[in-house]
């Protein structure tokens, strides 16, 4: 009987470890990222586009996935870039330089420095979250002293697959990931980024007067209509802690 219990415990631990190490690939044939780009200023506009993986190509013996882009104004897919994935690292092929540039490292460890898009950034911390029936590994990337970007394994950044460090351009354009699909299955959407919590989240001692842009949600994603009591809430995609 004792041996059976020990074996059962070992099996449970093994299953738990197996579940924890499951990796969701960023690149899969047919995967789609639906995004939008907004232009501010006097020529303001909003345009929706989709990045989609279709087929592959081999360069010097290395297999790359082909990513295409389709916009509202085009009826066909326009080639965007060649991507490859290796041991949790995602690269984009730079044609002019004939090199691969690191875009994401989903296995990077906290307090390490990596070069992403040619820029040195530090991994702040890692966490886990659940969305649409999946447990996702998340990484908080410190781009500057007061600017962090969250990566989600298999999904990327809140700004779309091609913008791991943000998308605020000098000409006033900004991109945003709206949803991510594998085939016909929704695996992630923009609201899911609100469920990522890190130690850099704000801690508030006092509740300011409610304004139209001050909106709190509970951990189930429900909008609060009354003044919150002591606990943890979400405000503007960050954790909001009420301590009194």
PDB file of C-alpha atoms in Angstrom:
ATOM      1  CA  UNK A   1       0.000   0.000   0.000  1.00  0.00           C
ATOM      2  CA  UNK A   2       2.835   2.342   0.892  1.00  0.00           C
ATOM      3  CA  UNK A   3       4.500   1.740  -2.488  1.00  0.00           C
ATOM      4  CA  UNK A   4       1.248   2.564  -4.271  1.00  0.00           C
ATOM      5  CA  UNK A   5       0.940   5.876  -2.408  1.00  0.00           C
ATOM      6  CA  UNK A   6       4.551   6.768  -3.195  1.00  0.00           C
ATOM      7  CA  UNK A   7       4.042   5.941  -6.862  1.00  0.00           C
ATOM      8  CA  UNK A   8       0.833   7.975  -6.926  1.00  0.00           C
ATOM      9  CA  UNK A   9       2.595  10.997  -5.411  1.00  0.00           C
ATOM     10  CA  UNK A  10       5.446  10.641  -7.883  1.00  0.00           C
ATOM     11  CA  UNK A  11       2.973  10.465 -10.774  1.00  0.00           C
ATOM     12  CA  UNK A  12       1.193  13.626  -9.603  1.00  0.00           C
ATOM     13  CA  UNK A  13       4.477  15.485  -9.270  1.00  0.00           C
ATOM     14  CA  UNK A  14       5.553  14.286 -12.700  1.00  0.00           C
ATOM     15  CA  UNK A  15       2.296  15.460 -14.266  1.00  0.00           C
ATOM     16  CA  UNK A  16       2.627  18.830 -12.545  1.00  0.00           C
ATOM     17  CA  UNK A  17       6.159  19.316 -13.831  1.00  0.00           C
ATOM     18  CA  UNK A  18       5.097  18.219 -17.303  1.00  0.00           C
ATOM     19  CA  UNK A  19       2.274  20.778 -17.316  1.00  0.00           C
ATOM     20  CA  UNK A  20       4.612  23.544 -16.173  1.00  0.00           C
ATOM     21  CA  UNK A  21       7.188  22.958 -18.908  1.00  0.00           C
ATOM     22  CA  UNK A  22       4.704  22.840 -21.804  1.00  0.00           C
ATOM     23  CA  UNK A  23       5.775  25.412 -24.343  1.00  0.00           C
ATOM     24  CA  UNK A  24       3.407  27.249 -26.691  1.00  0.00           C
ATOM     25  CA  UNK A  25       5.124  27.974 -29.982  1.00  0.00           C
ATOM     26  CA  UNK A  26       4.962  31.492 -31.327  1.00  0.00           C
ATOM     27  CA  UNK A  27       5.155  30.366 -34.953  1.00  0.00           C
ATOM     28  CA  UNK A  28       2.525  28.006 -36.362  1.00  0.00           C
ATOM     29  CA  UNK A  29       1.153  27.714 -39.865  1.00  0.00           C
ATOM     30  CA  UNK A  30      -2.199  29.500 -40.060  1.00  0.00           C
ATOM     31  CA  UNK A  31      -1.689  31.544 -36.884  1.00  0.00           C
ATOM     32  CA  UNK A  32      -3.153  35.058 -37.013  1.00  0.00           C
ATOM     33  CA  UNK A  33      -2.631  38.271 -35.074  1.00  0.00           C
ATOM     34  CA  UNK A  34      -5.404  40.833 -35.601  1.00  0.00           C
ATOM     35  CA  UNK A  35      -4.151  44.344 -34.906  1.00  0.00           C
ATOM     36  CA  UNK A  36      -4.932  47.994 -35.441  1.00  0.00           C
ATOM     37  CA  UNK A  37      -2.773  51.013 -36.114  1.00  0.00           C
ATOM     38  CA  UNK A  38      -3.810  54.493 -35.050  1.00  0.00           C
ATOM     39  CA  UNK A  39      -2.476  57.782 -36.332  1.00  0.00           C
ATOM     40  CA  UNK A  40      -2.831  60.791 -34.052  1.00  0.00           C
ATOM     41  CA  UNK A  41      -2.694  64.454 -34.972  1.00  0.00           C
ATOM     42  CA  UNK A  42      -4.453  66.392 -37.724  1.00  0.00           C
ATOM     43  CA  UNK A  43      -4.348  63.391 -40.074  1.00  0.00           C
ATOM     44  CA  UNK A  44      -5.719  60.961 -37.510  1.00  0.00           C
ATOM     45  CA  UNK A  45      -7.033  57.622 -38.733  1.00  0.00           C
ATOM     46  CA  UNK A  46      -7.452  53.999 -37.613  1.00  0.00           C
ATOM     47  CA  UNK A  47      -6.620  51.013 -39.781  1.00  0.00           C
ATOM     48  CA  UNK A  48      -7.055  47.321 -39.021  1.00  0.00           C
ATOM     49  CA  UNK A  49      -4.678  44.662 -40.285  1.00  0.00           C
ATOM     50  CA  UNK A  50      -3.854  40.976 -39.804  1.00  0.00           C
ATOM     51  CA  UNK A  51      -0.495  39.223 -39.639  1.00  0.00           C
ATOM     52  CA  UNK A  52      -0.754  35.575 -40.669  1.00  0.00           C
ATOM     53  CA  UNK A  53       1.697  32.677 -41.029  1.00  0.00           C
ATOM     54  CA  UNK A  54       1.460  30.897 -44.383  1.00  0.00           C
ATOM     55  CA  UNK A  55       4.021  28.292 -45.393  1.00  0.00           C
ATOM     56  CA  UNK A  56       7.779  28.288 -44.939  1.00  0.00           C
ATOM     57  CA  UNK A  57      11.048  28.845 -46.740  1.00  0.00           C
ATOM     58  CA  UNK A  58      14.539  27.373 -46.325  1.00  0.00           C
ATOM     59  CA  UNK A  59      17.615  29.616 -46.252  1.00  0.00           C
ATOM     60  CA  UNK A  60      21.039  28.013 -45.871  1.00  0.00           C
ATOM     61  CA  UNK A  61      19.454  24.905 -44.414  1.00  0.00           C
ATOM     62  CA  UNK A  62      17.344  26.825 -41.843  1.00  0.00           C
ATOM     63  CA  UNK A  63      13.546  26.755 -41.997  1.00  0.00           C
ATOM     64  CA  UNK A  64      11.727  30.088 -41.718  1.00  0.00           C
ATOM     65  CA  UNK A  65       8.000  30.746 -41.446  1.00  0.00           C
ATOM     66  CA  UNK A  66       6.523  33.241 -43.872  1.00  0.00           C
ATOM     67  CA  UNK A  67       4.501  36.022 -42.277  1.00  0.00           C
ATOM     68  CA  UNK A  68       2.108  38.030 -44.422  1.00  0.00           C
ATOM     69  CA  UNK A  69       0.062  41.144 -43.739  1.00  0.00           C
ATOM     70  CA  UNK A  70      -3.459  41.894 -44.918  1.00  0.00           C
ATOM     71  CA  UNK A  71      -5.085  45.305 -44.442  1.00  0.00           C
ATOM     72  CA  UNK A  72      -8.591  46.643 -44.914  1.00  0.00           C
ATOM     73  CA  UNK A  73      -7.553  48.255 -48.178  1.00  0.00           C
ATOM     74  CA  UNK A  74      -5.922  45.181 -49.744  1.00  0.00           C
ATOM     75  CA  UNK A  75      -7.621  42.057 -51.031  1.00  0.00           C
ATOM     76  CA  UNK A  76      -4.439  39.975 -51.067  1.00  0.00           C
ATOM     77  CA  UNK A  77      -1.729  39.022 -48.587  1.00  0.00           C
ATOM     78  CA  UNK A  78       1.445  41.101 -48.760  1.00  0.00           C
ATOM     79  CA  UNK A  79       4.688  39.454 -47.695  1.00  0.00           C
ATOM     80  CA  UNK A  80       5.886  40.894 -44.363  1.00  0.00           C
ATOM     81  CA  UNK A  81       8.921  38.956 -43.078  1.00  0.00           C
ATOM     82  CA  UNK A  82      10.593  35.597 -42.499  1.00  0.00           C
ATOM     83  CA  UNK A  83      10.570  34.306 -38.918  1.00  0.00           C
ATOM     84  CA  UNK A  84      12.125  31.377 -37.122  1.00  0.00           C
ATOM     85  CA  UNK A  85      11.881  29.968 -33.605  1.00  0.00           C
ATOM     86  CA  UNK A  86      14.568  28.076 -31.716  1.00  0.00           C
ATOM     87  CA  UNK A  87      14.432  26.976 -28.059  1.00  0.00           C
ATOM     88  CA  UNK A  88      12.023  29.723 -27.002  1.00  0.00           C
ATOM     89  CA  UNK A  89      13.787  32.441 -28.980  1.00  0.00           C
ATOM     90  CA  UNK A  90      11.996  34.085 -31.906  1.00  0.00           C
ATOM     91  CA  UNK A  91      13.952  35.767 -34.693  1.00  0.00           C
ATOM     92  CA  UNK A  92      13.055  37.812 -37.747  1.00  0.00           C
ATOM     93  CA  UNK A  93      15.263  37.616 -40.827  1.00  0.00           C
ATOM     94  CA  UNK A  94      16.685  40.950 -41.950  1.00  0.00           C
ATOM     95  CA  UNK A  95      17.068  40.721 -45.733  1.00  0.00           C
ATOM     96  CA  UNK A  96      19.376  43.681 -46.234  1.00  0.00           C
ATOM     97  CA  UNK A  97      21.798  42.454 -43.568  1.00  0.00           C
ATOM     98  CA  UNK A  98      21.246  38.728 -44.267  1.00  0.00           C
ATOM     99  CA  UNK A  99      21.097  38.171 -40.505  1.00  0.00           C
ATOM    100  CA  UNK A 100      18.497  37.201 -37.915  1.00  0.00           C
ATOM    101  CA  UNK A 101      17.402  39.690 -35.279  1.00  0.00           C
ATOM    102  CA  UNK A 102      16.113  38.506 -31.902  1.00  0.00           C
ATOM    103  CA  UNK A 103      12.527  39.656 -31.289  1.00  0.00           C
ATOM    104  CA  UNK A 104      11.459  37.568 -28.274  1.00  0.00           C
ATOM    105  CA  UNK A 105      13.128  35.252 -25.770  1.00  0.00           C
ATOM    106  CA  UNK A 106      10.339  33.445 -23.944  1.00  0.00           C
ATOM    107  CA  UNK A 107      12.789  31.453 -21.823  1.00  0.00           C
ATOM    108  CA  UNK A 108      14.839  34.394 -20.598  1.00  0.00           C
ATOM    109  CA  UNK A 109      15.415  34.455 -16.843  1.00  0.00           C
ATOM    110  CA  UNK A 110      14.842  37.387 -14.451  1.00  0.00           C
ATOM    111  CA  UNK A 111      17.681  39.897 -14.027  1.00  0.00           C
ATOM    112  CA  UNK A 112      19.342  38.872 -17.284  1.00  0.00           C
ATOM    113  CA  UNK A 113      20.076  41.304 -20.107  1.00  0.00           C
ATOM    114  CA  UNK A 114      19.243  40.398 -23.708  1.00  0.00           C
ATOM    115  CA  UNK A 115      19.566  42.267 -26.988  1.00  0.00           C
ATOM    116  CA  UNK A 116      16.129  42.603 -28.567  1.00  0.00           C
ATOM    117  CA  UNK A 117      15.623  44.491 -31.843  1.00  0.00           C
ATOM    118  CA  UNK A 118      19.208  45.671 -31.460  1.00  0.00           C
ATOM    119  CA  UNK A 119      18.476  47.209 -28.041  1.00  0.00           C
ATOM    120  CA  UNK A 120      19.726  45.945 -24.672  1.00  0.00           C
ATOM    121  CA  UNK A 121      16.843  45.306 -22.275  1.00  0.00           C
ATOM    122  CA  UNK A 122      16.618  43.622 -18.893  1.00  0.00           C
ATOM    123  CA  UNK A 123      14.220  40.850 -17.932  1.00  0.00           C
ATOM    124  CA  UNK A 124      12.433  42.090 -14.838  1.00  0.00           C
ATOM    125  CA  UNK A 125      10.504  38.986 -13.770  1.00  0.00           C
ATOM    126  CA  UNK A 126       8.340  36.122 -14.982  1.00  0.00           C
ATOM    127  CA  UNK A 127       4.816  35.059 -14.052  1.00  0.00           C
ATOM    128  CA  UNK A 128       1.979  32.792 -15.139  1.00  0.00           C
ATOM    129  CA  UNK A 129      -1.569  33.486 -16.250  1.00  0.00           C
ATOM    130  CA  UNK A 130      -4.558  31.557 -17.590  1.00  0.00           C
ATOM    131  CA  UNK A 131      -6.517  32.579 -20.672  1.00  0.00           C
ATOM    132  CA  UNK A 132      -8.983  30.680 -22.862  1.00  0.00           C
ATOM    133  CA  UNK A 133      -8.160  27.396 -21.160  1.00  0.00           C
ATOM    134  CA  UNK A 134      -4.386  27.750 -21.398  1.00  0.00           C
ATOM    135  CA  UNK A 135      -1.714  28.521 -18.818  1.00  0.00           C
ATOM    136  CA  UNK A 136       0.668  31.071 -20.291  1.00  0.00           C
ATOM    137  CA  UNK A 137       4.212  31.968 -19.283  1.00  0.00           C
ATOM    138  CA  UNK A 138       4.683  35.751 -19.137  1.00  0.00           C
ATOM    139  CA  UNK A 139       7.798  37.912 -19.050  1.00  0.00           C
ATOM    140  CA  UNK A 140       8.114  41.499 -17.861  1.00  0.00           C
ATOM    141  CA  UNK A 141      10.738  43.341 -19.916  1.00  0.00           C
ATOM    142  CA  UNK A 142      12.324  46.544 -18.628  1.00  0.00           C
ATOM    143  CA  UNK A 143      12.864  48.749 -21.669  1.00  0.00           C
ATOM    144  CA  UNK A 144      13.789  51.827 -19.606  1.00  0.00           C
ATOM    145  CA  UNK A 145      13.678  52.894 -15.957  1.00  0.00           C
ATOM    146  CA  UNK A 146       9.950  53.670 -16.121  1.00  0.00           C
ATOM    147  CA  UNK A 147       8.765  51.624 -19.089  1.00  0.00           C
ATOM    148  CA  UNK A 148       7.921  47.915 -19.033  1.00  0.00           C
ATOM    149  CA  UNK A 149       6.443  45.628 -21.687  1.00  0.00           C
ATOM    150  CA  UNK A 150       4.824  42.273 -20.987  1.00  0.00           C
ATOM    151  CA  UNK A 151       5.457  39.343 -23.310  1.00  0.00           C
ATOM    152  CA  UNK A 152       3.145  36.330 -23.415  1.00  0.00           C
ATOM    153  CA  UNK A 153       4.593  33.042 -24.599  1.00  0.00           C
ATOM    154  CA  UNK A 154       3.119  32.055 -27.954  1.00  0.00           C
ATOM    155  CA  UNK A 155       1.415  35.456 -28.366  1.00  0.00           C
ATOM    156  CA  UNK A 156       4.001  38.218 -28.129  1.00  0.00           C
ATOM    157  CA  UNK A 157       3.537  41.800 -26.956  1.00  0.00           C
ATOM    158  CA  UNK A 158       0.427  44.000 -26.567  1.00  0.00           C
ATOM    159  CA  UNK A 159       1.494  45.856 -29.718  1.00  0.00           C
ATOM    160  CA  UNK A 160       1.485  43.005 -32.231  1.00  0.00           C
ATOM    161  CA  UNK A 161       4.080  40.423 -33.251  1.00  0.00           C
ATOM    162  CA  UNK A 162       6.425  42.860 -34.957  1.00  0.00           C
ATOM    163  CA  UNK A 163       6.711  45.285 -32.026  1.00  0.00           C
ATOM    164  CA  UNK A 164       8.144  43.502 -28.962  1.00  0.00           C
ATOM    165  CA  UNK A 165       9.271  46.712 -27.247  1.00  0.00           C
ATOM    166  CA  UNK A 166       6.310  48.962 -28.016  1.00  0.00           C
ATOM    167  CA  UNK A 167       4.979  50.840 -31.001  1.00  0.00           C
ATOM    168  CA  UNK A 168       4.864  54.566 -30.311  1.00  0.00           C
ATOM    169  CA  UNK A 169       6.416  56.016 -33.463  1.00  0.00           C
ATOM    170  CA  UNK A 170       7.788  59.514 -33.912  1.00  0.00           C
ATOM    171  CA  UNK A 171       5.133  60.243 -36.536  1.00  0.00           C
ATOM    172  CA  UNK A 172       2.336  59.645 -34.014  1.00  0.00           C
ATOM    173  CA  UNK A 173       1.361  56.126 -35.100  1.00  0.00           C
ATOM    174  CA  UNK A 174       0.657  53.407 -32.552  1.00  0.00           C
ATOM    175  CA  UNK A 175      -0.212  49.733 -32.998  1.00  0.00           C
ATOM    176  CA  UNK A 176      -2.203  47.424 -30.741  1.00  0.00           C
ATOM    177  CA  UNK A 177      -2.835  43.675 -30.723  1.00  0.00           C
ATOM    178  CA  UNK A 178      -6.574  42.971 -30.693  1.00  0.00           C
ATOM    179  CA  UNK A 179      -6.669  39.162 -30.826  1.00  0.00           C
ATOM    180  CA  UNK A 180      -4.629  36.092 -31.678  1.00  0.00           C
ATOM    181  CA  UNK A 181      -6.012  32.962 -33.353  1.00  0.00           C
ATOM    182  CA  UNK A 182      -4.702  29.501 -34.112  1.00  0.00           C
ATOM    183  CA  UNK A 183      -6.877  28.412 -37.005  1.00  0.00           C
ATOM    184  CA  UNK A 184     -10.431  29.281 -35.986  1.00  0.00           C
ATOM    185  CA  UNK A 185      -9.664  29.174 -32.256  1.00  0.00           C
ATOM    186  CA  UNK A 186      -9.253  32.378 -30.257  1.00  0.00           C
ATOM    187  CA  UNK A 187      -6.317  31.899 -27.891  1.00  0.00           C
ATOM    188  CA  UNK A 188      -5.750  35.464 -26.646  1.00  0.00           C
ATOM    189  CA  UNK A 189      -7.225  38.959 -26.883  1.00  0.00           C
ATOM    190  CA  UNK A 190      -6.208  42.426 -25.764  1.00  0.00           C
ATOM    191  CA  UNK A 191      -8.167  42.274 -22.497  1.00  0.00           C
ATOM    192  CA  UNK A 192      -6.148  39.231 -21.395  1.00  0.00           C
ATOM    193  CA  UNK A 193      -3.093  41.423 -20.864  1.00  0.00           C
ATOM    194  CA  UNK A 194      -4.960  42.850 -17.860  1.00  0.00           C
ATOM    195  CA  UNK A 195      -4.521  39.508 -16.094  1.00  0.00           C
ATOM    196  CA  UNK A 196      -0.729  39.741 -15.971  1.00  0.00           C
ATOM    197  CA  UNK A 197       0.567  40.833 -12.574  1.00  0.00           C
ATOM    198  CA  UNK A 198       4.124  41.775 -11.713  1.00  0.00           C
ATOM    199  CA  UNK A 199       5.894  43.287  -8.705  1.00  0.00           C
ATOM    200  CA  UNK A 200       6.167  46.568 -10.617  1.00  0.00           C
ATOM    201  CA  UNK A 201       2.402  47.063 -10.309  1.00  0.00           C
ATOM    202  CA  UNK A 202       1.248  50.091  -8.387  1.00  0.00           C
ATOM    203  CA  UNK A 203       0.262  49.997  -4.718  1.00  0.00           C
ATOM    204  CA  UNK A 204      -2.252  52.670  -3.713  1.00  0.00           C
ATOM    205  CA  UNK A 205      -3.070  53.645  -0.132  1.00  0.00           C
ATOM    206  CA  UNK A 206      -5.859  56.067  -0.886  1.00  0.00           C
ATOM    207  CA  UNK A 207      -8.685  56.016  -3.391  1.00  0.00           C
ATOM    208  CA  UNK A 208      -8.924  59.221  -5.457  1.00  0.00           C
ATOM    209  CA  UNK A 209     -12.265  60.732  -6.331  1.00  0.00           C
ATOM    210  CA  UNK A 210     -13.870  58.728  -9.111  1.00  0.00           C
ATOM    211  CA  UNK A 211     -13.499  60.233 -12.553  1.00  0.00           C
ATOM    212  CA  UNK A 212     -14.750  59.120 -15.907  1.00  0.00           C
ATOM    213  CA  UNK A 213     -11.323  57.648 -16.768  1.00  0.00           C
ATOM    214  CA  UNK A 214     -10.814  56.010 -13.367  1.00  0.00           C
ATOM    215  CA  UNK A 215     -12.250  52.525 -13.827  1.00  0.00           C
ATOM    216  CA  UNK A 216     -11.521  49.510 -11.636  1.00  0.00           C
ATOM    217  CA  UNK A 217     -12.101  45.821 -12.359  1.00  0.00           C
ATOM    218  CA  UNK A 218     -12.018  42.875  -9.980  1.00  0.00           C
ATOM    219  CA  UNK A 219      -9.849  39.837 -10.650  1.00  0.00           C
ATOM    220  CA  UNK A 220     -12.699  38.236 -12.603  1.00  0.00           C
ATOM    221  CA  UNK A 221     -12.763  41.149 -15.072  1.00  0.00           C
ATOM    222  CA  UNK A 222     -15.989  42.664 -13.702  1.00  0.00           C
ATOM    223  CA  UNK A 223     -16.219  46.446 -13.651  1.00  0.00           C
ATOM    224  CA  UNK A 224     -16.772  47.976 -10.198  1.00  0.00           C
ATOM    225  CA  UNK A 225     -19.661  50.362  -9.758  1.00  0.00           C
ATOM    226  CA  UNK A 226     -19.071  51.130  -6.055  1.00  0.00           C
ATOM    227  CA  UNK A 227     -16.080  52.348  -4.071  1.00  0.00           C
ATOM    228  CA  UNK A 228     -13.713  49.374  -3.669  1.00  0.00           C
ATOM    229  CA  UNK A 229     -12.929  47.811  -0.319  1.00  0.00           C
ATOM    230  CA  UNK A 230      -9.545  46.473   0.758  1.00  0.00           C
ATOM    231  CA  UNK A 231      -8.171  44.095  -1.871  1.00  0.00           C
ATOM    232  CA  UNK A 232      -6.594  43.745  -5.321  1.00  0.00           C
ATOM    233  CA  UNK A 233      -8.114  45.266  -8.453  1.00  0.00           C
ATOM    234  CA  UNK A 234      -7.110  46.153 -12.023  1.00  0.00           C
ATOM    235  CA  UNK A 235      -6.842  49.729 -13.312  1.00  0.00           C
ATOM    236  CA  UNK A 236      -5.464  50.622 -16.758  1.00  0.00           C
ATOM    237  CA  UNK A 237      -4.049  47.117 -17.150  1.00  0.00           C
ATOM    238  CA  UNK A 238      -2.085  47.231 -13.877  1.00  0.00           C
ATOM    239  CA  UNK A 239      -2.688  45.835 -10.443  1.00  0.00           C
ATOM    240  CA  UNK A 240      -4.280  48.330  -8.061  1.00  0.00           C
ATOM    241  CA  UNK A 241      -3.984  47.452  -4.374  1.00  0.00           C
ATOM    242  CA  UNK A 242      -6.336  49.039  -1.807  1.00  0.00           C
ATOM    243  CA  UNK A 243      -4.794  48.718   1.644  1.00  0.00           C
ATOM    244  CA  UNK A 244      -7.340  50.627   3.676  1.00  0.00           C
TER     245      UNK A 244
END
